Amino acid sequence: MTNQARDNEQARTEAAEDPNVKAFEEHAGEEAVSEEDVLVRLAKENEELKERALRLAAEMENLRKRTARDVAEARSYSIAGFARDMLTVSDNLRRALEAVPAEARATGDSGLASLMEGVEMTERAMLSTLERHGVKQIDPKGERFDPHFHQAMFEVPDPETPENTVVQVVQQGYVIGERMLRPAMVGVAKGGPKAGAVQNGENGSAEPGPPNPQAERDA
């Protein structure tokens, strides 16, 4: 080994043993590792923030839709209680008209005729006003009994009409929007063929089907 080589080797040995050189090398290594860790951590945090932002955006959109729906329902159904009370007034007007005897109507008394006409106009105006606010009358006569919108008051024996068909309306029902405001009080057919039964015979009469417990409960 030449003198130059020995000097270089000694210099490297002394540098390796120098505390300052060791600290520098260790610090440089830590910085290299830390930078990589920082990049990984930042990438992970970025993904988490993106996911959080997407969830927040979805929640805000759901909140917007829910708020819009609640506002629309509030507008549509806020007058439900008032409308129900007004229907009671309408019922009383109708009862007043029906209470007038047929003989009195036939006499042609001008005062009575004017009074009845005024009551009828008031009833029509009231129902028309309610309809403009989403309150509509339902006429279930001839339809199948629906417990969501009808209230069965009695049964009418009728072997020809499909069972559970509304054959008489005692009191009109009303809906507000898509909700029931007041059920229609009805009479339903009893003892006839089941709904949807196949027509048999030349005269078109329907063969009564087997007893239907569910139909009995509905009625």
PDB file of C-alpha atoms in Angstrom:
ATOM      1  CA  MET A   1       0.000   0.000   0.000  1.00  0.00           C
ATOM      2  CA  THR A   2       1.380   3.373  -0.970  1.00  0.00           C
ATOM      3  CA  ASN A   3       1.682   6.280   1.351  1.00  0.00           C
ATOM      4  CA  GLN A   4      -1.173   8.044  -0.485  1.00  0.00           C
ATOM      5  CA  ALA A   5      -3.466   5.060  -0.037  1.00  0.00           C
ATOM      6  CA  ARG A   6      -2.614   4.812   3.619  1.00  0.00           C
ATOM      7  CA  ASP A   7      -3.335   8.518   4.077  1.00  0.00           C
ATOM      8  CA  ASN A   8      -6.744   8.163   2.353  1.00  0.00           C
ATOM      9  CA  GLU A   9      -7.669   5.167   4.444  1.00  0.00           C
ATOM     10  CA  GLN A  10      -6.669   6.941   7.633  1.00  0.00           C
ATOM     11  CA  ALA A  11      -8.673   9.992   6.633  1.00  0.00           C
ATOM     12  CA  ARG A  12     -11.784   7.878   6.020  1.00  0.00           C
ATOM     13  CA  THR A  13     -11.318   6.125   9.349  1.00  0.00           C
ATOM     14  CA  GLU A  14     -10.937   9.399  11.180  1.00  0.00           C
ATOM     15  CA  ALA A  15     -13.975  10.850   9.379  1.00  0.00           C
ATOM     16  CA  ALA A  16     -16.058   7.829  10.278  1.00  0.00           C
ATOM     17  CA  GLU A  17     -15.055   8.189  13.896  1.00  0.00           C
ATOM     18  CA  ASP A  18     -15.690  11.938  13.949  1.00  0.00           C
ATOM     19  CA  PRO A  19     -18.916  12.590  16.002  1.00  0.00           C
ATOM     20  CA  ASN A  20     -19.891  15.496  13.801  1.00  0.00           C
ATOM     21  CA  VAL A  21     -19.638  13.409  10.653  1.00  0.00           C
ATOM     22  CA  LYS A  22     -21.693  10.602  12.224  1.00  0.00           C
ATOM     23  CA  ALA A  23     -24.383  13.048  13.313  1.00  0.00           C
ATOM     24  CA  PHE A  24     -24.536  14.555   9.840  1.00  0.00           C
ATOM     25  CA  GLU A  25     -24.909  11.149   8.196  1.00  0.00           C
ATOM     26  CA  GLU A  26     -27.595  10.067  10.667  1.00  0.00           C
ATOM     27  CA  HIS A  27     -29.483  13.351  10.202  1.00  0.00           C
ATOM     28  CA  ALA A  28     -29.311  13.007   6.431  1.00  0.00           C
ATOM     29  CA  GLY A  29     -30.752   9.483   6.680  1.00  0.00           C
ATOM     30  CA  GLU A  30     -33.555  10.635   8.962  1.00  0.00           C
ATOM     31  CA  GLU A  31     -34.432  13.440   6.583  1.00  0.00           C
ATOM     32  CA  ALA A  32     -34.651  11.007   3.650  1.00  0.00           C
ATOM     33  CA  VAL A  33     -36.938   8.633   5.586  1.00  0.00           C
ATOM     34  CA  SER A  34     -39.045  11.464   6.998  1.00  0.00           C
ATOM     35  CA  GLU A  35     -39.683  12.967   3.581  1.00  0.00           C
ATOM     36  CA  GLU A  36     -41.013   9.692   2.257  1.00  0.00           C
ATOM     37  CA  ASP A  37     -43.202   9.244   5.322  1.00  0.00           C
ATOM     38  CA  VAL A  38     -44.530  12.769   4.934  1.00  0.00           C
ATOM     39  CA  LEU A  39     -45.497  12.134   1.325  1.00  0.00           C
ATOM     40  CA  VAL A  40     -47.334   8.947   2.240  1.00  0.00           C
ATOM     41  CA  ARG A  41     -49.077  10.662   5.140  1.00  0.00           C
ATOM     42  CA  LEU A  42     -50.093  13.626   3.004  1.00  0.00           C
ATOM     43  CA  ALA A  43     -51.476  11.349   0.307  1.00  0.00           C
ATOM     44  CA  LYS A  44     -53.522   9.460   2.916  1.00  0.00           C
ATOM     45  CA  GLU A  45     -54.804  12.674   4.464  1.00  0.00           C
ATOM     46  CA  ASN A  46     -55.725  13.941   1.000  1.00  0.00           C
ATOM     47  CA  GLU A  47     -57.827  10.835   0.322  1.00  0.00           C
ATOM     48  CA  GLU A  48     -59.509  11.152   3.709  1.00  0.00           C
ATOM     49  CA  LEU A  49     -60.314  14.798   3.061  1.00  0.00           C
ATOM     50  CA  LYS A  50     -61.738  13.951  -0.370  1.00  0.00           C
ATOM     51  CA  GLU A  51     -63.951  11.232   1.120  1.00  0.00           C
ATOM     52  CA  ARG A  52     -65.066  13.571   3.886  1.00  0.00           C
ATOM     53  CA  ALA A  53     -65.899  16.284   1.340  1.00  0.00           C
ATOM     54  CA  LEU A  54     -67.924  13.829  -0.755  1.00  0.00           C
ATOM     55  CA  ARG A  55     -69.848  12.620   2.308  1.00  0.00           C
ATOM     56  CA  LEU A  56     -70.516  16.193   3.362  1.00  0.00           C
ATOM     57  CA  ALA A  57     -71.742  17.092  -0.132  1.00  0.00           C
ATOM     58  CA  ALA A  58     -74.070  14.053  -0.147  1.00  0.00           C
ATOM     59  CA  GLU A  59     -75.401  14.941   3.303  1.00  0.00           C
ATOM     60  CA  MET A  60     -76.034  18.530   2.252  1.00  0.00           C
ATOM     61  CA  GLU A  61     -77.881  17.362  -0.870  1.00  0.00           C
ATOM     62  CA  ASN A  62     -80.037  15.002   1.195  1.00  0.00           C
ATOM     63  CA  LEU A  63     -80.715  17.808   3.662  1.00  0.00           C
ATOM     64  CA  ARG A  64     -81.704  20.129   0.818  1.00  0.00           C
ATOM     65  CA  LYS A  65     -84.111  17.565  -0.628  1.00  0.00           C
ATOM     66  CA  ARG A  66     -85.563  16.743   2.778  1.00  0.00           C
ATOM     67  CA  THR A  67     -86.045  20.420   3.591  1.00  0.00           C
ATOM     68  CA  ALA A  68     -87.723  21.064   0.240  1.00  0.00           C
ATOM     69  CA  ARG A  69     -90.031  18.088   0.808  1.00  0.00           C
ATOM     70  CA  ASP A  70     -90.892  19.225   4.333  1.00  0.00           C
ATOM     71  CA  VAL A  71     -91.664  22.739   3.104  1.00  0.00           C
ATOM     72  CA  ALA A  72     -93.874  21.389   0.308  1.00  0.00           C
ATOM     73  CA  GLU A  73     -95.747  19.127   2.733  1.00  0.00           C
ATOM     74  CA  ALA A  74     -96.139  21.958   5.211  1.00  0.00           C
ATOM     75  CA  ARG A  75     -97.688  24.104   2.501  1.00  0.00           C
ATOM     76  CA  SER A  76     -99.997  21.305   1.371  1.00  0.00           C
ATOM     77  CA  TYR A  77    -101.130  19.963   4.735  1.00  0.00           C
ATOM     78  CA  SER A  78    -100.888  22.941   7.076  1.00  0.00           C
ATOM     79  CA  ILE A  79    -104.586  23.727   6.574  1.00  0.00           C
ATOM     80  CA  ALA A  80    -105.733  20.150   7.231  1.00  0.00           C
ATOM     81  CA  GLY A  81    -107.248  20.977  10.623  1.00  0.00           C
ATOM     82  CA  PHE A  82    -108.960  24.105   9.327  1.00  0.00           C
ATOM     83  CA  ALA A  83    -110.242  22.271   6.246  1.00  0.00           C
ATOM     84  CA  ARG A  84    -111.680  19.484   8.388  1.00  0.00           C
ATOM     85  CA  ASP A  85    -113.570  22.040  10.469  1.00  0.00           C
ATOM     86  CA  MET A  86    -114.900  23.712   7.330  1.00  0.00           C
ATOM     87  CA  LEU A  87    -116.202  20.374   6.092  1.00  0.00           C
ATOM     88  CA  THR A  88    -118.318  20.197   9.235  1.00  0.00           C
ATOM     89  CA  VAL A  89    -119.822  23.552   8.299  1.00  0.00           C
ATOM     90  CA  SER A  90    -120.450  22.267   4.765  1.00  0.00           C
ATOM     91  CA  ASP A  91    -122.163  19.184   6.204  1.00  0.00           C
ATOM     92  CA  ASN A  92    -124.455  21.396   8.262  1.00  0.00           C
ATOM     93  CA  LEU A  93    -125.370  23.442   5.195  1.00  0.00           C
ATOM     94  CA  ARG A  94    -126.223  20.234   3.329  1.00  0.00           C
ATOM     95  CA  ARG A  95    -128.311  18.968   6.255  1.00  0.00           C
ATOM     96  CA  ALA A  96    -130.189  22.272   6.326  1.00  0.00           C
ATOM     97  CA  LEU A  97    -131.062  21.880   2.647  1.00  0.00           C
ATOM     98  CA  GLU A  98    -132.127  18.261   3.062  1.00  0.00           C
ATOM     99  CA  ALA A  99    -134.268  19.178   6.062  1.00  0.00           C
ATOM    100  CA  VAL A 100    -136.591  21.281   3.906  1.00  0.00           C
ATOM    101  CA  PRO A 101    -139.701  19.145   3.248  1.00  0.00           C
ATOM    102  CA  ALA A 102    -140.517  18.266  -0.328  1.00  0.00           C
ATOM    103  CA  GLU A 103    -143.952  19.843   0.089  1.00  0.00           C
ATOM    104  CA  ALA A 104    -142.353  23.163   0.986  1.00  0.00           C
ATOM    105  CA  ARG A 105    -140.163  22.974  -2.073  1.00  0.00           C
ATOM    106  CA  ALA A 106    -143.194  22.234  -4.238  1.00  0.00           C
ATOM    107  CA  THR A 107    -145.140  25.268  -3.011  1.00  0.00           C
ATOM    108  CA  GLY A 108    -142.773  27.529  -4.903  1.00  0.00           C
ATOM    109  CA  ASP A 109    -142.465  30.050  -2.076  1.00  0.00           C
ATOM    110  CA  SER A 110    -140.077  32.705  -3.399  1.00  0.00           C
ATOM    111  CA  GLY A 111    -138.573  33.483   0.007  1.00  0.00           C
ATOM    112  CA  LEU A 112    -137.798  29.852   0.742  1.00  0.00           C
ATOM    113  CA  ALA A 113    -136.446  29.333  -2.773  1.00  0.00           C
ATOM    114  CA  SER A 114    -134.121  32.309  -2.406  1.00  0.00           C
ATOM    115  CA  LEU A 115    -132.926  31.069   0.986  1.00  0.00           C
ATOM    116  CA  MET A 116    -132.193  27.595  -0.339  1.00  0.00           C
ATOM    117  CA  GLU A 117    -130.403  29.031  -3.355  1.00  0.00           C
ATOM    118  CA  GLY A 118    -128.229  31.157  -1.081  1.00  0.00           C
ATOM    119  CA  VAL A 119    -127.349  28.173   1.122  1.00  0.00           C
ATOM    120  CA  GLU A 120    -126.471  26.098  -1.951  1.00  0.00           C
ATOM    121  CA  MET A 121    -124.276  28.875  -3.335  1.00  0.00           C
ATOM    122  CA  THR A 122    -122.508  29.177   0.011  1.00  0.00           C
ATOM    123  CA  GLU A 123    -121.875  25.433   0.115  1.00  0.00           C
ATOM    124  CA  ARG A 124    -120.519  25.389  -3.445  1.00  0.00           C
ATOM    125  CA  ALA A 125    -118.284  28.397  -2.799  1.00  0.00           C
ATOM    126  CA  MET A 126    -116.876  26.797   0.339  1.00  0.00           C
ATOM    127  CA  LEU A 127    -116.091  23.498  -1.394  1.00  0.00           C
ATOM    128  CA  SER A 128    -114.614  25.331  -4.379  1.00  0.00           C
ATOM    129  CA  THR A 129    -112.336  27.329  -2.094  1.00  0.00           C
ATOM    130  CA  LEU A 130    -111.185  24.181  -0.302  1.00  0.00           C
ATOM    131  CA  GLU A 131    -110.501  22.508  -3.637  1.00  0.00           C
ATOM    132  CA  ARG A 132    -108.236  25.373  -4.673  1.00  0.00           C
ATOM    133  CA  HIS A 133    -106.185  24.567  -1.579  1.00  0.00           C
ATOM    134  CA  GLY A 134    -105.858  20.877  -2.426  1.00  0.00           C
ATOM    135  CA  VAL A 135    -108.972  19.495  -0.715  1.00  0.00           C
ATOM    136  CA  LYS A 136    -110.934  17.215  -3.047  1.00  0.00           C
ATOM    137  CA  GLN A 137    -114.073  15.185  -2.624  1.00  0.00           C
ATOM    138  CA  ILE A 138    -113.957  11.447  -3.266  1.00  0.00           C
ATOM    139  CA  ASP A 139    -116.953   9.576  -4.649  1.00  0.00           C
ATOM    140  CA  PRO A 140    -116.367   5.870  -3.952  1.00  0.00           C
ATOM    141  CA  LYS A 141    -119.748   4.563  -5.082  1.00  0.00           C
ATOM    142  CA  GLY A 142    -119.215   1.529  -7.275  1.00  0.00           C
ATOM    143  CA  GLU A 143    -115.588   1.151  -6.184  1.00  0.00           C
ATOM    144  CA  ARG A 144    -114.074  -1.626  -4.087  1.00  0.00           C
ATOM    145  CA  PHE A 145    -114.006  -0.856  -0.377  1.00  0.00           C
ATOM    146  CA  ASP A 146    -110.675   0.637   0.684  1.00  0.00           C
ATOM    147  CA  PRO A 147    -110.132   0.921   4.463  1.00  0.00           C
ATOM    148  CA  HIS A 148    -107.585   3.682   3.864  1.00  0.00           C
ATOM    149  CA  PHE A 149    -110.237   6.012   2.441  1.00  0.00           C
ATOM    150  CA  HIS A 150    -113.611   4.492   3.399  1.00  0.00           C
ATOM    151  CA  GLN A 151    -115.369   3.711   6.653  1.00  0.00           C
ATOM    152  CA  ALA A 152    -117.907   0.878   6.376  1.00  0.00           C
ATOM    153  CA  MET A 153    -121.065   1.725   8.323  1.00  0.00           C
ATOM    154  CA  PHE A 154    -123.273  -1.195   7.291  1.00  0.00           C
ATOM    155  CA  GLU A 155    -123.616  -4.080   4.845  1.00  0.00           C
ATOM    156  CA  VAL A 156    -126.174  -4.332   2.059  1.00  0.00           C
ATOM    157  CA  PRO A 157    -127.175  -7.879   1.028  1.00  0.00           C
ATOM    158  CA  ASP A 158    -126.803  -8.022  -2.738  1.00  0.00           C
ATOM    159  CA  PRO A 159    -126.115 -11.350  -4.492  1.00  0.00           C
ATOM    160  CA  GLU A 160    -125.391  -9.669  -7.838  1.00  0.00           C
ATOM    161  CA  THR A 161    -122.916  -6.966  -6.833  1.00  0.00           C
ATOM    162  CA  PRO A 162    -119.312  -8.057  -6.139  1.00  0.00           C
ATOM    163  CA  GLU A 163    -118.721  -8.358  -2.428  1.00  0.00           C
ATOM    164  CA  ASN A 164    -117.153  -5.365  -0.665  1.00  0.00           C
ATOM    165  CA  THR A 165    -118.252  -2.984  -3.398  1.00  0.00           C
ATOM    166  CA  VAL A 166    -119.377   0.417  -2.135  1.00  0.00           C
ATOM    167  CA  VAL A 167    -123.088   0.632  -2.970  1.00  0.00           C
ATOM    168  CA  GLN A 168    -124.121   3.584  -0.826  1.00  0.00           C
ATOM    169  CA  VAL A 169    -122.390   6.722   0.413  1.00  0.00           C
ATOM    170  CA  VAL A 170    -123.741   8.097   3.685  1.00  0.00           C
ATOM    171  CA  GLN A 171    -121.204  10.907   3.989  1.00  0.00           C
ATOM    172  CA  GLN A 172    -118.750  12.090   1.353  1.00  0.00           C
ATOM    173  CA  GLY A 173    -115.069  11.649   2.000  1.00  0.00           C
ATOM    174  CA  TYR A 174    -112.279  14.121   1.277  1.00  0.00           C
ATOM    175  CA  VAL A 175    -108.551  14.001   0.650  1.00  0.00           C
ATOM    176  CA  ILE A 176    -105.950  16.735   0.917  1.00  0.00           C
ATOM    177  CA  GLY A 177    -103.117  16.181  -1.481  1.00  0.00           C
ATOM    178  CA  GLU A 178    -102.496  12.448  -1.312  1.00  0.00           C
ATOM    179  CA  ARG A 179    -103.626  12.061   2.286  1.00  0.00           C
ATOM    180  CA  MET A 180    -107.029  11.219   3.625  1.00  0.00           C
ATOM    181  CA  LEU A 181    -108.682  14.195   5.285  1.00  0.00           C
ATOM    182  CA  ARG A 182    -111.960  12.487   6.149  1.00  0.00           C
ATOM    183  CA  PRO A 183    -113.010   8.952   5.209  1.00  0.00           C
ATOM    184  CA  ALA A 184    -116.206   8.431   3.261  1.00  0.00           C
ATOM    185  CA  MET A 185    -118.890   6.687   5.335  1.00  0.00           C
ATOM    186  CA  VAL A 186    -120.256   3.955   3.145  1.00  0.00           C
ATOM    187  CA  GLY A 187    -122.398   0.844   2.897  1.00  0.00           C
ATOM    188  CA  VAL A 188    -120.836  -2.173   1.202  1.00  0.00           C
ATOM    189  CA  ALA A 189    -122.325  -5.064  -0.723  1.00  0.00           C
ATOM    190  CA  LYS A 190    -122.515  -8.426   0.999  1.00  0.00           C
ATOM    191  CA  GLY A 191    -123.165 -11.899  -0.356  1.00  0.00           C
ATOM    192  CA  GLY A 192    -122.269 -11.304  -3.992  1.00  0.00           C
ATOM    193  CA  PRO A 193    -119.457 -12.766  -6.086  1.00  0.00           C
ATOM    194  CA  LYS A 194    -115.902 -12.068  -5.095  1.00  0.00           C
ATOM    195  CA  ALA A 195    -114.214  -9.235  -6.941  1.00  0.00           C
ATOM    196  CA  GLY A 196    -112.604 -10.485 -10.128  1.00  0.00           C
ATOM    197  CA  ALA A 197    -114.660 -13.680 -10.244  1.00  0.00           C
ATOM    198  CA  VAL A 198    -115.039 -15.187 -13.706  1.00  0.00           C
ATOM    199  CA  GLN A 199    -118.460 -14.615 -15.266  1.00  0.00           C
ATOM    200  CA  ASN A 200    -120.315 -17.863 -16.044  1.00  0.00           C
ATOM    201  CA  GLY A 201    -123.587 -18.746 -17.717  1.00  0.00           C
ATOM    202  CA  GLU A 202    -125.384 -17.264 -20.685  1.00  0.00           C
ATOM    203  CA  ASN A 203    -127.089 -14.557 -18.634  1.00  0.00           C
ATOM    204  CA  GLY A 204    -123.734 -13.226 -17.423  1.00  0.00           C
ATOM    205  CA  SER A 205    -124.430 -13.963 -13.788  1.00  0.00           C
ATOM    206  CA  ALA A 206    -121.408 -14.553 -11.591  1.00  0.00           C
ATOM    207  CA  GLU A 207    -120.922 -17.661  -9.532  1.00  0.00           C
ATOM    208  CA  PRO A 208    -120.269 -16.682  -5.889  1.00  0.00           C
ATOM    209  CA  GLY A 209    -116.774 -17.643  -4.807  1.00  0.00           C
ATOM    210  CA  PRO A 210    -115.752 -19.302  -1.535  1.00  0.00           C
ATOM    211  CA  PRO A 211    -115.946 -17.283   1.691  1.00  0.00           C
ATOM    212  CA  ASN A 212    -113.200 -14.694   1.978  1.00  0.00           C
ATOM    213  CA  PRO A 213    -112.261 -14.000   5.620  1.00  0.00           C
ATOM    214  CA  GLN A 214    -110.109 -11.031   4.604  1.00  0.00           C
ATOM    215  CA  ALA A 215    -113.058  -9.448   2.801  1.00  0.00           C
ATOM    216  CA  GLU A 216    -115.160 -10.004   5.909  1.00  0.00           C
ATOM    217  CA  ARG A 217    -112.607  -8.173   8.008  1.00  0.00           C
ATOM    218  CA  ASP A 218    -112.333  -5.346   5.471  1.00  0.00           C
ATOM    219  CA  ALA A 219    -116.084  -4.853   5.569  1.00  0.00           C
TER     220      ALA A 219
END
